[in-house]
Coordinates of C-alpha atoms (C1' of nucleotides) in Angstrom, one line a residue:
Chain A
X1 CA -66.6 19.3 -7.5
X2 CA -65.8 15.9 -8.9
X3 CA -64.4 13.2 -6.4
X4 CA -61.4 11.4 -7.9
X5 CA -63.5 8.2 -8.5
X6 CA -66.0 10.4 -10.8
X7 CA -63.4 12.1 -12.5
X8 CA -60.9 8.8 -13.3
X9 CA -64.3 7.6 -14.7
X10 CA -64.8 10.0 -17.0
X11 CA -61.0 10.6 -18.1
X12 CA -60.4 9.5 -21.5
X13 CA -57.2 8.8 -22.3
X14 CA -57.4 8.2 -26.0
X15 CA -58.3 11.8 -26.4
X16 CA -54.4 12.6 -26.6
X17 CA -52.2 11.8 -29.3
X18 CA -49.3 9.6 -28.1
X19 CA -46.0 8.1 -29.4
X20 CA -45.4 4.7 -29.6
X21 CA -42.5 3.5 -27.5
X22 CA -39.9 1.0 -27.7
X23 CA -37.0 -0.3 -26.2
X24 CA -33.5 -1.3 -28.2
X25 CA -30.6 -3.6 -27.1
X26 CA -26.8 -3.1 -27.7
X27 CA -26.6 -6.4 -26.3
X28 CA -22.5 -7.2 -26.3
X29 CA -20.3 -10.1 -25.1
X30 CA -16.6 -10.6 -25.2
X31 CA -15.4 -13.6 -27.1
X32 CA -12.1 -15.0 -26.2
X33 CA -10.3 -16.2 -29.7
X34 CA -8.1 -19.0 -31.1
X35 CA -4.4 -19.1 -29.5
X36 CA -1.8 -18.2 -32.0
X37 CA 0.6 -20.4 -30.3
X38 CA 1.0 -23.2 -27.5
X39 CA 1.7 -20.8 -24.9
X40 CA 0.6 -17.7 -26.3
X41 CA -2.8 -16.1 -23.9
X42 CA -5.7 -15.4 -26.5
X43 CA -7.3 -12.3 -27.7
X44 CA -10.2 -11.3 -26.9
X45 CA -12.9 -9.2 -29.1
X46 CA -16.0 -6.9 -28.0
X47 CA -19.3 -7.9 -29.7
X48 CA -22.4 -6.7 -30.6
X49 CA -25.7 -8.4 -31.5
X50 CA -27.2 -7.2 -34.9
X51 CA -30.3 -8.7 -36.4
X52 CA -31.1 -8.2 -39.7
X53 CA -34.6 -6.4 -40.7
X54 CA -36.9 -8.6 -42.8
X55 CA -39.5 -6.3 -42.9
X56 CA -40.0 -2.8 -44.3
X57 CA -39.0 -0.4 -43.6
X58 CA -34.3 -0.5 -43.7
X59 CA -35.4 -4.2 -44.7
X60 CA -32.2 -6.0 -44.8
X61 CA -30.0 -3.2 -43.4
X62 CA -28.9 -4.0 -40.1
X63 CA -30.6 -3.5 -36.6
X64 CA -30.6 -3.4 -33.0
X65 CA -32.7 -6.0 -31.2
X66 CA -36.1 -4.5 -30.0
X67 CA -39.5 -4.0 -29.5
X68 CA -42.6 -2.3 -28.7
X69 CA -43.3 -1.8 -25.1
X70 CA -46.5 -4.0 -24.3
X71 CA -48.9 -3.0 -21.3
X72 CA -47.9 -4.1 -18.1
X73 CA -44.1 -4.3 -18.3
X74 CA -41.8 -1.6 -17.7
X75 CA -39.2 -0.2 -20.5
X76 CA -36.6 -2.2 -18.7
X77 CA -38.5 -5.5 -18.3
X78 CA -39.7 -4.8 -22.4
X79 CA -35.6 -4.3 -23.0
X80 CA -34.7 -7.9 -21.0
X81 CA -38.0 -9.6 -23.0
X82 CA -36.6 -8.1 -26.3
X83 CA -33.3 -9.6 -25.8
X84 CA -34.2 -12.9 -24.7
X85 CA -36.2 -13.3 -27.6
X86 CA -33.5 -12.9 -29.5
X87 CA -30.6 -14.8 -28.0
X88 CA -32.5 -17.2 -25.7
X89 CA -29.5 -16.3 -23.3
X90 CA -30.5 -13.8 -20.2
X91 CA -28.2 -11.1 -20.1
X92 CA -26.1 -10.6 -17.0
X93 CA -27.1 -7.2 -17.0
X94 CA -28.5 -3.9 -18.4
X95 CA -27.6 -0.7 -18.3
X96 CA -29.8 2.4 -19.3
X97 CA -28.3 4.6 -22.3
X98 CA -30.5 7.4 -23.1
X99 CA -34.2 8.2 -24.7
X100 CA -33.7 9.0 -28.6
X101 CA -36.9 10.6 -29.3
X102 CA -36.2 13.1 -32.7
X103 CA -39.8 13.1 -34.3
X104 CA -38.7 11.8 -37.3
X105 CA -36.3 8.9 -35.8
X106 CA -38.5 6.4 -37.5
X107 CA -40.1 6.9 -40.7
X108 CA -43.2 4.7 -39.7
X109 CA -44.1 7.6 -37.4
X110 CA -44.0 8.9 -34.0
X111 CA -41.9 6.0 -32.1
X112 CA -39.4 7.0 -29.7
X113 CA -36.9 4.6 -28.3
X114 CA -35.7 4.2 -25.2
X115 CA -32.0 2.5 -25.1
X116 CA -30.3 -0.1 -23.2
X117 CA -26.8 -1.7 -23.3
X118 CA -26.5 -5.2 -22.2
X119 CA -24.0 -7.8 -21.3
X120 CA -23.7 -11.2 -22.1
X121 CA -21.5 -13.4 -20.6
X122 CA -19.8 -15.5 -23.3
X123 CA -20.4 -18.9 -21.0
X124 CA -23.9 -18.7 -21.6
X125 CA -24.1 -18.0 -25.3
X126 CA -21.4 -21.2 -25.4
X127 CA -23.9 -22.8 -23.2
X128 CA -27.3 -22.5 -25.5
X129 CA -26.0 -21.5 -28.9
X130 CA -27.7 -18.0 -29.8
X131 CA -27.1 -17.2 -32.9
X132 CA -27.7 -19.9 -35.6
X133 CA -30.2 -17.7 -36.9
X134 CA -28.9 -16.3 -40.3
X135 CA -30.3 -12.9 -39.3
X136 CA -29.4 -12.3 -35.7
X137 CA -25.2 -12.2 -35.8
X138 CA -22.6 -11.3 -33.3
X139 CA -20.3 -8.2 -35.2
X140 CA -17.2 -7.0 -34.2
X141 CA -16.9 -3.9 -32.4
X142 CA -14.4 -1.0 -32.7
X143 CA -15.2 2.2 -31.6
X144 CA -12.4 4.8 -32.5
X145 CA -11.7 9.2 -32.3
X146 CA -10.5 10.0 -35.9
X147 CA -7.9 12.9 -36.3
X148 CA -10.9 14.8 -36.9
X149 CA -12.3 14.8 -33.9
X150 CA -15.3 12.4 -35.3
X151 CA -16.0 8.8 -34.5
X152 CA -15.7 5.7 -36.4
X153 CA -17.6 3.1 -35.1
X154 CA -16.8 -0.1 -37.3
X155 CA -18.8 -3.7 -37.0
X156 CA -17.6 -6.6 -39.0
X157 CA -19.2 -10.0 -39.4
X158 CA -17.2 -12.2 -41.9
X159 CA -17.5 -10.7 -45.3
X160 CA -20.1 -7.8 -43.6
X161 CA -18.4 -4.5 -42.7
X162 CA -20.8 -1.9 -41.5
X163 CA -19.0 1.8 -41.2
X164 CA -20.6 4.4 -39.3
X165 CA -19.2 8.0 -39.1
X166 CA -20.7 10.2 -35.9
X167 CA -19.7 13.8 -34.7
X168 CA -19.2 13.7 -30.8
X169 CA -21.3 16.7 -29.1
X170 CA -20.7 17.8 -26.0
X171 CA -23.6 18.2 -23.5
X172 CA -23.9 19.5 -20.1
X173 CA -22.0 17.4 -16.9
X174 CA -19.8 15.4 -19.3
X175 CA -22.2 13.6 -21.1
X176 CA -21.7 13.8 -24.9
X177 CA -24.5 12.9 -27.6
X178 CA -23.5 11.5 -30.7
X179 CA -25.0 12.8 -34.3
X180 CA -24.9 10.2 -37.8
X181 CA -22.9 11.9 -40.7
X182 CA -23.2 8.4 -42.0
X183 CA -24.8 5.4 -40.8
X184 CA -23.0 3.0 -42.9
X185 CA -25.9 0.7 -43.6
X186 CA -27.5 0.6 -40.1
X187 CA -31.0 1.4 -39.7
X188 CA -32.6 3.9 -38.2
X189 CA -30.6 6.0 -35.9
X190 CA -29.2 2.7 -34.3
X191 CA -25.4 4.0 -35.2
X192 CA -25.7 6.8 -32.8
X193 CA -27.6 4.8 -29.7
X194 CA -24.6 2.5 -30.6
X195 CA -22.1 4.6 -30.3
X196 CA -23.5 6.1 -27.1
X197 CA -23.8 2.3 -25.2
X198 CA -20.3 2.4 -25.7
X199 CA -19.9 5.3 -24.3
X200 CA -22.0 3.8 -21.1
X201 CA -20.5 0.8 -21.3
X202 CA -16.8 2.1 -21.2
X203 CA -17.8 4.3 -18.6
X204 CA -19.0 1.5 -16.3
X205 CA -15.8 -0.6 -17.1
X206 CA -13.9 1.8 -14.9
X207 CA -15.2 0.7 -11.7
X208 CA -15.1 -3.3 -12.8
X209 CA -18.8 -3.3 -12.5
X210 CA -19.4 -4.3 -16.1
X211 CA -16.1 -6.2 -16.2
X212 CA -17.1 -8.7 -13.9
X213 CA -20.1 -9.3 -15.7
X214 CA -18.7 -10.3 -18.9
X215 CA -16.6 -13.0 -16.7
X216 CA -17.6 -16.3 -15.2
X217 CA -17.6 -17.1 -11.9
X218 CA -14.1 -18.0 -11.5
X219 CA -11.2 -15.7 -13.9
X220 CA -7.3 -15.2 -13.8
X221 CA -6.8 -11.5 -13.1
X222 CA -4.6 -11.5 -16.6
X223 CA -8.5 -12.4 -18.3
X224 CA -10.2 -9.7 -16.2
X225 CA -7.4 -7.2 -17.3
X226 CA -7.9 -8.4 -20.9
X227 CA -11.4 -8.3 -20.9
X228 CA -10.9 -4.1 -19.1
X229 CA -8.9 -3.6 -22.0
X230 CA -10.8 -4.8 -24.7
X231 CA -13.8 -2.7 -23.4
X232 CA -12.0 0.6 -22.8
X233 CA -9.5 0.4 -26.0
X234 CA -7.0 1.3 -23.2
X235 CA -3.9 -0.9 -21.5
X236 CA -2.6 -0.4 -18.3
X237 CA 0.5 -2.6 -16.9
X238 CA -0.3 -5.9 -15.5
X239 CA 1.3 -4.6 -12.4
X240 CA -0.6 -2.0 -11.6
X241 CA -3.8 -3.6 -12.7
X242 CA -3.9 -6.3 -9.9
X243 CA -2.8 -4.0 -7.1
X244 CA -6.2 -1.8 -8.3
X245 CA -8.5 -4.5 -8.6
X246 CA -7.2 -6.2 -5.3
X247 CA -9.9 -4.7 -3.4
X248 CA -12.7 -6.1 -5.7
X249 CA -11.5 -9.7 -6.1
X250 CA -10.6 -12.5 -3.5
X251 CA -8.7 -15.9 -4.3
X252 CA -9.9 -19.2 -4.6
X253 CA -7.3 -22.5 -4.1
X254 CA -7.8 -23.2 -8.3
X255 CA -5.0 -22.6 -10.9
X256 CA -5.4 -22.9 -14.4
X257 CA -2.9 -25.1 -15.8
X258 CA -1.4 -26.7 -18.5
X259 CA -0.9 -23.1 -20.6
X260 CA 3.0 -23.4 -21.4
X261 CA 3.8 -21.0 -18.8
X262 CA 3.1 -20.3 -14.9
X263 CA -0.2 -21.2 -13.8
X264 CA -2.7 -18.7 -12.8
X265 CA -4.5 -18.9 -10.0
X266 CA -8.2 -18.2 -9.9
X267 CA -9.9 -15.2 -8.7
X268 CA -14.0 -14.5 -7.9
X269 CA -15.9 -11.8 -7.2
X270 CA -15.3 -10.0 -3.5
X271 CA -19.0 -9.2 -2.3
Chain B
X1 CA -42.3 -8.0 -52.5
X2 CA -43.3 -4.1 -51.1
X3 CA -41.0 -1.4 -51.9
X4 CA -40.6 0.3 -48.5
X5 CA -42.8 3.1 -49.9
X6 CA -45.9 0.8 -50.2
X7 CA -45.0 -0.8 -46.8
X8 CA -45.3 2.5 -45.6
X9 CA -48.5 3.6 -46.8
X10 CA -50.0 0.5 -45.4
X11 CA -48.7 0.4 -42.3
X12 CA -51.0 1.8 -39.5
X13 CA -49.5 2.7 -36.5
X14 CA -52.5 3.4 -34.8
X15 CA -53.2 -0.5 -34.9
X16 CA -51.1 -0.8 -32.0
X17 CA -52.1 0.3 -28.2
X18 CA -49.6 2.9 -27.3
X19 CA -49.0 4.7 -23.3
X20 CA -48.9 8.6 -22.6
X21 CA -45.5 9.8 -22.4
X22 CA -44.5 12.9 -20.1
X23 CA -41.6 14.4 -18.9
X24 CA -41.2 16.2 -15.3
X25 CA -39.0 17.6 -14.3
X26 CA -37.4 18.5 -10.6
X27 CA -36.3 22.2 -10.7
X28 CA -33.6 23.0 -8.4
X29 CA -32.6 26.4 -7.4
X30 CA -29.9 27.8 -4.6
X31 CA -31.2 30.9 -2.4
X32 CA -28.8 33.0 -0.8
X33 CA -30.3 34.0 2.9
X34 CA -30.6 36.7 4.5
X35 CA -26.7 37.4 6.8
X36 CA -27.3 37.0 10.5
X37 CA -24.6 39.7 10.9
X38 CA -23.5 42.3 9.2
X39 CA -20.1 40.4 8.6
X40 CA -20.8 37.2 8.2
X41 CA -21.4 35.5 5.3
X42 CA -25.1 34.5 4.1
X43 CA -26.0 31.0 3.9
X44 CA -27.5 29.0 1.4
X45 CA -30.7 26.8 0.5
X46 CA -31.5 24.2 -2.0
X47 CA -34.7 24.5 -3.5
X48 CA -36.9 22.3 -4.9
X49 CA -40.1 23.8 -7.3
X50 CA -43.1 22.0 -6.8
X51 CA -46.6 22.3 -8.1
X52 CA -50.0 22.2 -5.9
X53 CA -52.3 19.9 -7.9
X54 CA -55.8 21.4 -9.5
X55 CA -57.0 18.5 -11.0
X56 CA -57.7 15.1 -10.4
X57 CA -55.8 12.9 -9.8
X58 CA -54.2 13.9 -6.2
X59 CA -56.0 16.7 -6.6
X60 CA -54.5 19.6 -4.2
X61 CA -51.5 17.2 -3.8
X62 CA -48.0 18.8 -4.4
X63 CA -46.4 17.5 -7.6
X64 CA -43.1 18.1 -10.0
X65 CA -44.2 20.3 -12.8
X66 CA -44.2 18.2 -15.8
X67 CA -46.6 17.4 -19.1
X68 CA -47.1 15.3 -21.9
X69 CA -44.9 14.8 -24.7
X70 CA -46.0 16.6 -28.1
X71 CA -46.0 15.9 -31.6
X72 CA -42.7 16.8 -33.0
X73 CA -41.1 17.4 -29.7
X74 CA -37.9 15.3 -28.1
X75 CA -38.1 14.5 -24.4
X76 CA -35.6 17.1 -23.7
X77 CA -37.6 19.5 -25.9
X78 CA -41.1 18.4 -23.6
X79 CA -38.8 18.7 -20.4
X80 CA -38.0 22.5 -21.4
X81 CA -41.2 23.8 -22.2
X82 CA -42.5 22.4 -19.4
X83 CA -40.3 24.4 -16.6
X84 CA -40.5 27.4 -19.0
X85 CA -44.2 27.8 -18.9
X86 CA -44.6 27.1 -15.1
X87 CA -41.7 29.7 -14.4
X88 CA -41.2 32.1 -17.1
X89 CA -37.0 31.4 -16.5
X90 CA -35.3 29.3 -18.7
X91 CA -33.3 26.3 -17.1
X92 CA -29.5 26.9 -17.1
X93 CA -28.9 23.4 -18.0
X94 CA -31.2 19.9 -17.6
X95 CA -30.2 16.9 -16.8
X96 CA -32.0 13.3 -17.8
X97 CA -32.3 11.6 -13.7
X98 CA -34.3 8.1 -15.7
X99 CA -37.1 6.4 -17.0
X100 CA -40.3 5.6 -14.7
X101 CA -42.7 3.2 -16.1
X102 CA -44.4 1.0 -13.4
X103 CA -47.5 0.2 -14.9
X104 CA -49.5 1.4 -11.9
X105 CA -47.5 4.6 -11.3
X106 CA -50.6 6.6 -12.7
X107 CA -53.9 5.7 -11.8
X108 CA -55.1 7.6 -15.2
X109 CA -53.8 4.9 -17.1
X110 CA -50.6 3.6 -19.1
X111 CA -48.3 6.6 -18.4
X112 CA -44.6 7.2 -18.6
X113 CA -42.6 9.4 -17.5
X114 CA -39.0 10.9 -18.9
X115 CA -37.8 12.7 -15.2
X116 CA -35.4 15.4 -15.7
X117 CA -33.4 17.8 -13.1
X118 CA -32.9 21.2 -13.6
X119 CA -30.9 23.7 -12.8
X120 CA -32.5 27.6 -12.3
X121 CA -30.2 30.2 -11.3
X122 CA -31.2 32.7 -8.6
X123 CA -30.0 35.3 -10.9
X124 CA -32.4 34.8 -13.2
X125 CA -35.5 34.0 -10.9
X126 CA -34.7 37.7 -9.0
X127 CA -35.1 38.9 -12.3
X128 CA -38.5 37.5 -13.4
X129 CA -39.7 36.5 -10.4
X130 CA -41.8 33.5 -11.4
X131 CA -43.2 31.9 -7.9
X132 CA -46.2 34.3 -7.6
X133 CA -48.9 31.9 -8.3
X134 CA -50.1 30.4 -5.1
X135 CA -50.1 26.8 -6.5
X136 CA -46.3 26.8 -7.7
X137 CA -43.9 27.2 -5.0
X138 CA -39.9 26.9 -4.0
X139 CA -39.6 24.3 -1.6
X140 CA -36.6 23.9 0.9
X141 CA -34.5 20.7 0.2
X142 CA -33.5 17.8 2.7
X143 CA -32.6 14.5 1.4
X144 CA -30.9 12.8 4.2
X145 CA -29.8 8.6 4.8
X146 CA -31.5 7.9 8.2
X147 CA -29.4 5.5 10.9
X148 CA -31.9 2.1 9.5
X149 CA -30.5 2.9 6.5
X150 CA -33.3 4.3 4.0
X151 CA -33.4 7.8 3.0
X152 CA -35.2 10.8 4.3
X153 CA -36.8 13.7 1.9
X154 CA -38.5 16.5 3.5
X155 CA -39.5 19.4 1.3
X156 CA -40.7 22.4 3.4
X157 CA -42.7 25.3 2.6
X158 CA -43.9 28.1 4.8
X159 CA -46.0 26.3 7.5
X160 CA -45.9 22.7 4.6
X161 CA -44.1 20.2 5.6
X162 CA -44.1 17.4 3.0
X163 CA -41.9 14.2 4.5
X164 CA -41.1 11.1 2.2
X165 CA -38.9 7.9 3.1
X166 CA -37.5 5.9 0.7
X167 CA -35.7 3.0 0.4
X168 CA -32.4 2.6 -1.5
X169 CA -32.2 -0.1 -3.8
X170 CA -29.0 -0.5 -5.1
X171 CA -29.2 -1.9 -8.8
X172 CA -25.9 -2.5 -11.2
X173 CA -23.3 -0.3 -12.1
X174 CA -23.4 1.6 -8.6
X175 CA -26.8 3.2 -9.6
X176 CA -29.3 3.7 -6.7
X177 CA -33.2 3.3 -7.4
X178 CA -35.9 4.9 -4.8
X179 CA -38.4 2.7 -3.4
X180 CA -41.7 4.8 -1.8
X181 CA -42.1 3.6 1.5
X182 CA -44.0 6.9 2.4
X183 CA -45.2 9.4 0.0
X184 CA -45.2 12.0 2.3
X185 CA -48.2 13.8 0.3
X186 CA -46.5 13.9 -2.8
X187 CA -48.3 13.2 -6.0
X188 CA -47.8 9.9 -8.3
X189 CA -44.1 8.2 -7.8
X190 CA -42.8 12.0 -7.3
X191 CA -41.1 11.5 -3.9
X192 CA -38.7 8.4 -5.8
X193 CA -38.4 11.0 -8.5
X194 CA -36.9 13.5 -6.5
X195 CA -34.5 11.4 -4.9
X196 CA -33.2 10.0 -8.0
X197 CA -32.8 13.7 -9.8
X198 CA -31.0 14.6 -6.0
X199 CA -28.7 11.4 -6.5
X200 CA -27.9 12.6 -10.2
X201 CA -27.8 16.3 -9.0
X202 CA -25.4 15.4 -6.5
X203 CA -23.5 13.0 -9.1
X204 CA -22.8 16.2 -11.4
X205 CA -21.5 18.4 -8.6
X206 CA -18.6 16.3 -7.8
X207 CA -17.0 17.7 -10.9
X208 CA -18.2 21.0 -10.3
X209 CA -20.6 21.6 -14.0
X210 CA -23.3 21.7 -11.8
X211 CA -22.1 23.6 -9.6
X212 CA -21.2 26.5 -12.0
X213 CA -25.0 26.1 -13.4
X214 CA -26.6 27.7 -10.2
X215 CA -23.5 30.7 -10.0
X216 CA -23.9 33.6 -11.8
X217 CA -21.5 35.0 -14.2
X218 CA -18.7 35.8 -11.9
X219 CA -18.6 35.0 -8.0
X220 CA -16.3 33.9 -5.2
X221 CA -14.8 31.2 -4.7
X222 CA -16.3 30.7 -1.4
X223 CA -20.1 31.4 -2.6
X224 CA -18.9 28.7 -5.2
X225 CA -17.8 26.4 -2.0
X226 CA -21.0 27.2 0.0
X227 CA -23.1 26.1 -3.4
X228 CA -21.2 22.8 -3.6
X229 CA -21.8 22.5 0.2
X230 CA -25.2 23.3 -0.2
X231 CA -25.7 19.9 -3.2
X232 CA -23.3 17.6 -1.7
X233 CA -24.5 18.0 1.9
X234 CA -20.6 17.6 2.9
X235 CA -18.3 20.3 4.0
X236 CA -14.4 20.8 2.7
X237 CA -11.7 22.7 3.9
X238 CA -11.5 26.2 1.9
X239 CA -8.0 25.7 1.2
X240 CA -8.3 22.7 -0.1
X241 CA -11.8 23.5 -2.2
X242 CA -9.4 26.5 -3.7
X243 CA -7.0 24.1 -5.0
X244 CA -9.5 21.8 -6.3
X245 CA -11.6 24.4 -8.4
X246 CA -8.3 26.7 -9.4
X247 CA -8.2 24.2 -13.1
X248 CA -11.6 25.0 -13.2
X249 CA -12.0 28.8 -12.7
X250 CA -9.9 31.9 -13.8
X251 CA -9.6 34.9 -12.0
X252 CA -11.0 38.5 -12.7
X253 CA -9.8 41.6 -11.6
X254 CA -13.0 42.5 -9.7
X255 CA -13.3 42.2 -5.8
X256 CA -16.7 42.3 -3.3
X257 CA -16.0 45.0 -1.2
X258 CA -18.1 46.5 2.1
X259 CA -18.7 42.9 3.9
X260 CA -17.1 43.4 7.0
X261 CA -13.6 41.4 6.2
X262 CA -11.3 41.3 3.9
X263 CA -12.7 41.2 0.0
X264 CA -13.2 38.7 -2.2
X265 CA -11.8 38.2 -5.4
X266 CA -14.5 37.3 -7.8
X267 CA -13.8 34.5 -10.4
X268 CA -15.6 33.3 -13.5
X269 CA -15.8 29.9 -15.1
X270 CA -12.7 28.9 -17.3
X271 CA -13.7 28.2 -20.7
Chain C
dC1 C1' 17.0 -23.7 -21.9
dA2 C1' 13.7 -20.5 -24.2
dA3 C1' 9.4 -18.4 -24.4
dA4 C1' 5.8 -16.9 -22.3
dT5 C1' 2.9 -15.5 -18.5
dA6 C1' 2.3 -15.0 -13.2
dG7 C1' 3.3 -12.4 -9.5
dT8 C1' 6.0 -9.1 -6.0
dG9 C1' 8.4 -5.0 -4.6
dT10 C1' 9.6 -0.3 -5.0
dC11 C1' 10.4 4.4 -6.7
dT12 C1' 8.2 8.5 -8.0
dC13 C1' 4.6 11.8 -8.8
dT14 C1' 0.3 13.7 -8.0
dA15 C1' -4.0 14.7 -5.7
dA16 C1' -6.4 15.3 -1.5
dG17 C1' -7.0 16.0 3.5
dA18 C1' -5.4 18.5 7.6
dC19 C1' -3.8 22.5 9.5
dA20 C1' -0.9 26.6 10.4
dA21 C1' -0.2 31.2 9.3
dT22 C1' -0.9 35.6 7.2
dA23 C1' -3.9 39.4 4.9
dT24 C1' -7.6 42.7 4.8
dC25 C1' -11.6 44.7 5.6
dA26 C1' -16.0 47.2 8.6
dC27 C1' -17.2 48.4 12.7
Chain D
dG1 C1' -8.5 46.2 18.2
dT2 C1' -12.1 42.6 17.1
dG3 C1' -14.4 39.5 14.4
dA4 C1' -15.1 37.7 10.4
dT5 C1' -13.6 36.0 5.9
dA6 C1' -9.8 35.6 2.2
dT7 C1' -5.7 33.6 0.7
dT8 C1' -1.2 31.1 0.8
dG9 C1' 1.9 27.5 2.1
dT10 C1' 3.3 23.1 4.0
dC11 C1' 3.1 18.4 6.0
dT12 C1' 1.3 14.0 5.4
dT13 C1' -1.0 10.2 3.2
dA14 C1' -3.1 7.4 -0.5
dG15 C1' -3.3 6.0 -5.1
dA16 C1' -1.6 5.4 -9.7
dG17 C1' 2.0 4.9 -13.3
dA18 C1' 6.6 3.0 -14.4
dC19 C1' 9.7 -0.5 -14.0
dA20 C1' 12.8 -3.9 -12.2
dC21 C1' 12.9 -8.4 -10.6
dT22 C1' 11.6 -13.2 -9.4
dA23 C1' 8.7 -17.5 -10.1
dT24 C1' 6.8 -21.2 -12.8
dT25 C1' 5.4 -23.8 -16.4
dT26 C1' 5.7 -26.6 -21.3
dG27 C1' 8.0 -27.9 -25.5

DNA sequence: CAAATAGTGTCTCTAAGACAATATCAC
DNA sequence: GTGATATTGTCTTAGAGACACTATTTG
């Protein structure tokens, strides 16, 4: 009978075949646009971080931002690494979206990927400047139920349209997993991970969680609702929407001024 | 320049140092007890299934049944075989609970794990009876928040008592991550495990999918309330519980008859 | 003043909690 | 009848959707 010491000592690890494992990034951030007029309140667009492969194999398609999971870091701390390399920015937060782990996922072997959706407050890319690199770009995102019943999920980056068809399935306690019918020029099975962190992220919008942490520290309630609705494709009447989050937010003393209409006043966080 | 067939050939994945991946899996299953009288109404148990250790390491330890990831297996896939062939039933439904990768959480080595709840219907375990061996066992569930504010798991068996505390560690997006503080004599990072496939479990009842997992084809609607009862650890008012499930369930013309009171319509899932 | 947004109040409807009341069986 | 559960109905309250209305600013 060995002790544990004697047998860890003679345990061999390498003797088993294993997978390599990675992490991948729908890193998004909401980017308030131009005002069409003087008085007019912007739009606002969801975006998602793409970089393009230089390397074999999809070279040049389009990619999530990620990596292989190096000894001594967890999947989540390999996930925050990966997209700090990329952006230089630190996300605000991440938010675990599923294990995709088909064997044939990636065509370089047996890698199975383990995915994260992350938010990115659009003060700190303003701040730092993240994406001057001609192949790391910020698409636009719109995520859409066809008459069919499929998905569309469409990113555009200036001339750059990438359109991806995906058949919702239904799984067990209302999750639903999404298959590629096309993957409109994204590699790998990246369409369907990014289909399902939109699925997580619209999911966490509902309780503000992930609202506030596409917001800075100080917002108008009229930006929070905007930023709700650009997230959840949904609109809800201004109304209503501040009585809702009334519990979550407390005033400050600041207004924003000088908009062509009535000030706003400014609203943080309630801890 | 490579075409991506040469890159391919040349590529070595084996060049890379790569962890073990598992999947375990927490296997929960509802027992129906014996009545106290011969008109009242049995009550009910959460069960956990738990394996005693044979090997090193935490050898004789109690441990979720789980195994290493195969060639040409998903996760889910690994998660599957794994329950089937320490219980000969097959899991109504499974349920991803989260990724746990501390390096240190193994002291074989670099080893993930994919943790996954399950749901086993008594049904189906009265038919097969799978708990014969000695060294796989149903354990009693109780996952409790103690008064200082961290939570309480004791899993008991027979004359075992296996008691682990935890502390709650609220992360984003209202998700709750299990600290050890004790193990309580459960193997590896098991005892946080648990508690996070108990937090998910409980999650999925609210809605009632779960719920229906551990019924079996047709039942009443106040076995269905006891079950709920039994996950949630809360208690409703049967009137109201009635009007809560009644989108959820049809009814059937059947009734239990011969317990002492008035009979029970039996129901079965709506579709 | 006009255009636009900021902000308040109120009506209605629905869902959930509490609870009262009735129904039906085995012993 | 008694003790237990099964089942229905109703009162109340909280929250969400709809909408009317007022307030405030800049060009």
């Amino acid at each position: 009978m060995d002790t544990e010491k004697e047998f860890l000592s003679n345990y061999h690890i390498e003797d088993y075949e294993r997978p390599s494992v990675t992490a991948d990034v729908a890193a998004f951030m909401i980017r308030t646009e131009d005002k069409t007029s003087y008085r007019k309140n912007p739009e606002n667009k969801l975006l998602l971080l793409l970089i393009r492969r230089g390397a074999h194999p999809f070279k040049d398609m389009w990619a999530l931002p990620g990596g292989f999971l190096q000894k001594g870091e967890t999947v989540e701390e390999c996930a925050l690494r990966e997209i700090a390399e990329e952006t230089t920015v630190k996300p605000v937060s991440i938010l675990p979206v599923g294990v995709f782990s088909e064997p044939d996922r990636d065509p370089r072997g047996w890698i199975i990927s383990n995915a994260y959706a992350s938010i990115i407050s659009e003060e700190s890319v303003r701040q730092t400047g993240c994406d001057d690199a001609a192949d790391a770009q910020w698409f636009a995102v719109s995520f859409t139920c066809s008459a069919d019943g499929n998905y569309l999920l469409t990113l555009e980056y200036e001339d750059i349209r990438l359109e991806a068809v995906l058949a919702a399935e239904k799984t067990r306690f209302g999750r639903t997993t999404f298959r590629i019918l096309e993957s409109g020029g994204l590699a790998f099975d990246h369409a369907a991970i990014i289909a399902a962190a939109l699925s997580a992220l619209r999911g966490e919008a509902k309780n503000y969680e992930a609202v506030f942490d596409f917001l800075p520290e100080t917002f108008t309630l009229t930006a929070m609702q905007k930023v709700q609705e650009t997230i959840m494709n949904v609109s809800v009447l201004p109304a209503n929407f501040r009585r809702m989050v009334s519990a979550y937010v407390e005033e400050t003393d600041e207004y924003v001024r000088g908009e062509g209409h009535r000030p706003a006043r400014l609203y943080k966080r309630k801890k």
